[in-house]
Amino acid sequence: RAEQHVENKTLWSVNSDVETHVNFINQSKQSARAWWLDFSGHPVSYGDIRTSGLLRMNTFLTHPWLFRASRNGAKLLANQQEVYLPAAATEYEEEYVIVSLCVPVYSLQECCLMLIRNLVEEEDYDRLDIPESLKTDLRQQPDLLKELGIGVLT
């Protein structure tokens, strides 16, 4: 079982002969970007899934998937997990396993930071009458590569 926090920095795909078929269904109110972690642990984008949209994938049991909001990189959950490792369809399921994408429950502070980032330009953060620690938090935009412990991809 994979760790449920991306920050463990040890996620990557492993060779597998067990193929599975997945329908990722975006149930959030924003476009979702699908990321597969390759054999080196680098994220590979499989594009955006519109709200109520579907991404049908043939993947493997040992291939981790992550999802982020297309607009701001905020974390999304796949079947209530930050990291989705595909499961094989059971005899009671259809050929494609259904995976629901949704927004996690954010703390009040995280919600406020996202709202301020949407309303205020970054160069104006210093003009806000808020504690310096919150200004620092505002500047720390969601960054998948940083979460995975990977530098800038070339």
Coordinates of C-alpha atoms in Angstrom, one line a residue:
R1 CA 0.0 0.0 0.0
A2 CA 1.4 3.4 -0.9
E3 CA 1.7 6.2 1.6
Q4 CA -1.1 8.7 1.3
H5 CA 1.1 11.7 1.5
V6 CA 3.0 12.9 -1.5
E7 CA 5.7 14.4 0.7
N8 CA 7.2 10.9 1.3
K9 CA 9.1 11.5 -2.0
T10 CA 9.4 7.8 -2.7
L11 CA 6.6 7.3 -5.2
W12 CA 7.2 5.9 -8.7
S13 CA 5.8 3.3 -11.1
V14 CA 7.0 -0.3 -10.9
N15 CA 6.9 -2.7 -13.8
S16 CA 3.8 -4.8 -13.7
D17 CA 2.1 -7.3 -16.0
V18 CA -1.3 -6.7 -14.4
E19 CA -3.2 -4.2 -16.5
T20 CA -6.3 -2.5 -15.2
H21 CA -8.9 -0.1 -16.7
V22 CA -9.9 3.0 -14.8
N23 CA -12.5 5.7 -15.4
F24 CA -11.4 8.9 -13.5
I25 CA -14.5 11.0 -13.0
N26 CA -14.1 14.6 -12.0
Q27 CA -16.7 15.4 -9.4
S28 CA -15.0 18.6 -8.3
K29 CA -16.2 22.0 -9.5
Q30 CA -13.0 22.8 -11.3
S31 CA -10.9 21.2 -14.1
A32 CA -8.6 18.5 -12.8
R33 CA -5.1 17.7 -14.2
A34 CA -4.2 14.0 -14.1
W35 CA -0.6 13.1 -13.3
W36 CA 1.0 9.7 -13.7
L37 CA 4.3 9.1 -11.8
D38 CA 6.7 7.4 -14.2
F39 CA 9.4 4.9 -13.3
S40 CA 11.7 7.6 -12.0
G41 CA 9.0 9.3 -9.9
H42 CA 8.6 12.2 -12.3
P43 CA 5.0 13.4 -13.0
V44 CA 3.7 13.0 -16.5
S45 CA 0.6 15.0 -17.4
Y46 CA -2.3 13.2 -19.0
G47 CA -4.2 16.4 -19.5
D48 CA -7.2 18.1 -17.9
I49 CA -10.5 16.5 -17.0
R50 CA -13.4 19.1 -17.1
T51 CA -16.0 19.2 -14.3
S52 CA -18.2 16.1 -14.6
G53 CA -15.8 14.8 -17.3
L54 CA -14.2 11.5 -17.6
L55 CA -10.6 10.2 -18.4
R56 CA -10.6 6.6 -19.4
M57 CA -7.2 5.0 -18.8
N58 CA -5.6 1.6 -19.3
T59 CA -2.9 1.5 -16.6
F60 CA -1.2 -1.0 -14.3
L61 CA -1.7 -1.9 -10.6
T62 CA 1.7 -0.5 -9.6
H63 CA 1.3 2.9 -11.3
P64 CA 0.5 5.8 -8.9
W65 CA -1.7 8.7 -10.0
L66 CA -2.1 12.2 -8.6
F67 CA -4.6 14.9 -9.4
R68 CA -4.4 18.7 -9.0
A69 CA -6.7 21.6 -9.9
S70 CA -5.7 22.8 -13.3
R71 CA -6.0 26.4 -12.4
N72 CA -4.0 26.7 -9.2
G73 CA -2.4 23.3 -8.6
A74 CA -4.4 22.6 -5.4
K75 CA -4.6 19.0 -4.3
L76 CA -7.6 16.8 -5.3
L77 CA -8.4 13.4 -4.0
A78 CA -9.0 10.2 -6.0
N79 CA -11.4 7.9 -4.1
Q80 CA -10.6 10.0 -1.0
Q81 CA -6.9 9.3 -1.4
E82 CA -4.1 11.8 -2.2
V83 CA -2.3 9.1 -4.2
Y84 CA -4.3 6.6 -6.2
L85 CA -2.9 3.2 -6.9
P86 CA -5.1 1.3 -9.3
A87 CA -7.0 -1.8 -8.2
A88 CA -8.0 -4.7 -10.3
A89 CA -11.7 -4.9 -11.2
T90 CA -13.5 -7.5 -9.2
E91 CA -16.0 -10.0 -10.6
Y92 CA -18.8 -7.7 -9.3
E93 CA -17.5 -4.6 -11.1
E94 CA -17.7 -3.6 -14.7
E95 CA -14.5 -3.7 -16.8
Y96 CA -13.6 -0.2 -15.8
V97 CA -13.0 0.7 -12.2
I98 CA -14.7 4.0 -11.3
V99 CA -12.5 6.5 -9.5
S100 CA -14.1 9.7 -8.2
L101 CA -12.1 12.9 -8.1
C102 CA -13.1 15.5 -5.4
V103 CA -11.8 18.4 -3.4
P104 CA -10.4 17.5 0.0
V105 CA -11.6 19.3 3.2
Y106 CA -9.2 22.3 3.5
S107 CA -8.5 24.1 6.7
L108 CA -10.0 27.6 7.1
Q109 CA -6.5 29.0 6.7
E110 CA -5.9 27.1 3.4
C111 CA -9.3 28.2 2.1
C112 CA -8.4 31.8 2.9
L113 CA -5.0 31.6 1.3
M114 CA -6.5 30.2 -1.9
L115 CA -9.1 33.0 -2.0
I116 CA -6.5 35.7 -1.4
R117 CA -4.3 34.3 -4.1
N118 CA -7.3 34.5 -6.5
L119 CA -8.1 38.1 -5.6
V120 CA -4.7 39.8 -4.9
E121 CA -1.7 40.0 -7.2
E122 CA 1.5 38.5 -5.7
E123 CA 3.3 41.8 -5.9
D124 CA 0.6 43.3 -3.6
Y125 CA 0.9 40.8 -0.8
D126 CA 3.2 43.1 1.2
R127 CA 0.4 45.7 1.2
L128 CA -2.0 43.5 3.0
D129 CA -2.5 44.1 6.7
I130 CA -1.8 40.6 7.8
P131 CA 1.0 38.9 9.7
E132 CA 4.3 38.3 7.9
S133 CA 3.9 34.5 8.4
L134 CA 0.7 34.6 6.4
K135 CA 2.4 36.6 3.6
T136 CA 5.1 33.9 3.5
D137 CA 2.4 31.3 3.3
L138 CA 0.7 33.2 0.4
R139 CA 3.9 33.1 -1.6
Q140 CA 4.2 29.3 -1.2
Q141 CA 2.0 28.3 -4.2
P142 CA 1.1 24.6 -4.6
D143 CA 4.0 23.0 -6.5
L144 CA 3.8 19.3 -7.4
L145 CA 7.5 19.0 -8.3
K146 CA 8.4 20.5 -4.9
E147 CA 6.1 18.1 -3.1
L148 CA 7.7 15.2 -4.9
G149 CA 11.2 16.4 -4.0
I150 CA 12.1 16.9 -7.7
G151 CA 13.8 19.9 -9.1
V152 CA 12.7 21.6 -12.3
L153 CA 12.3 19.1 -15.1
T154 CA 14.4 19.7 -18.2

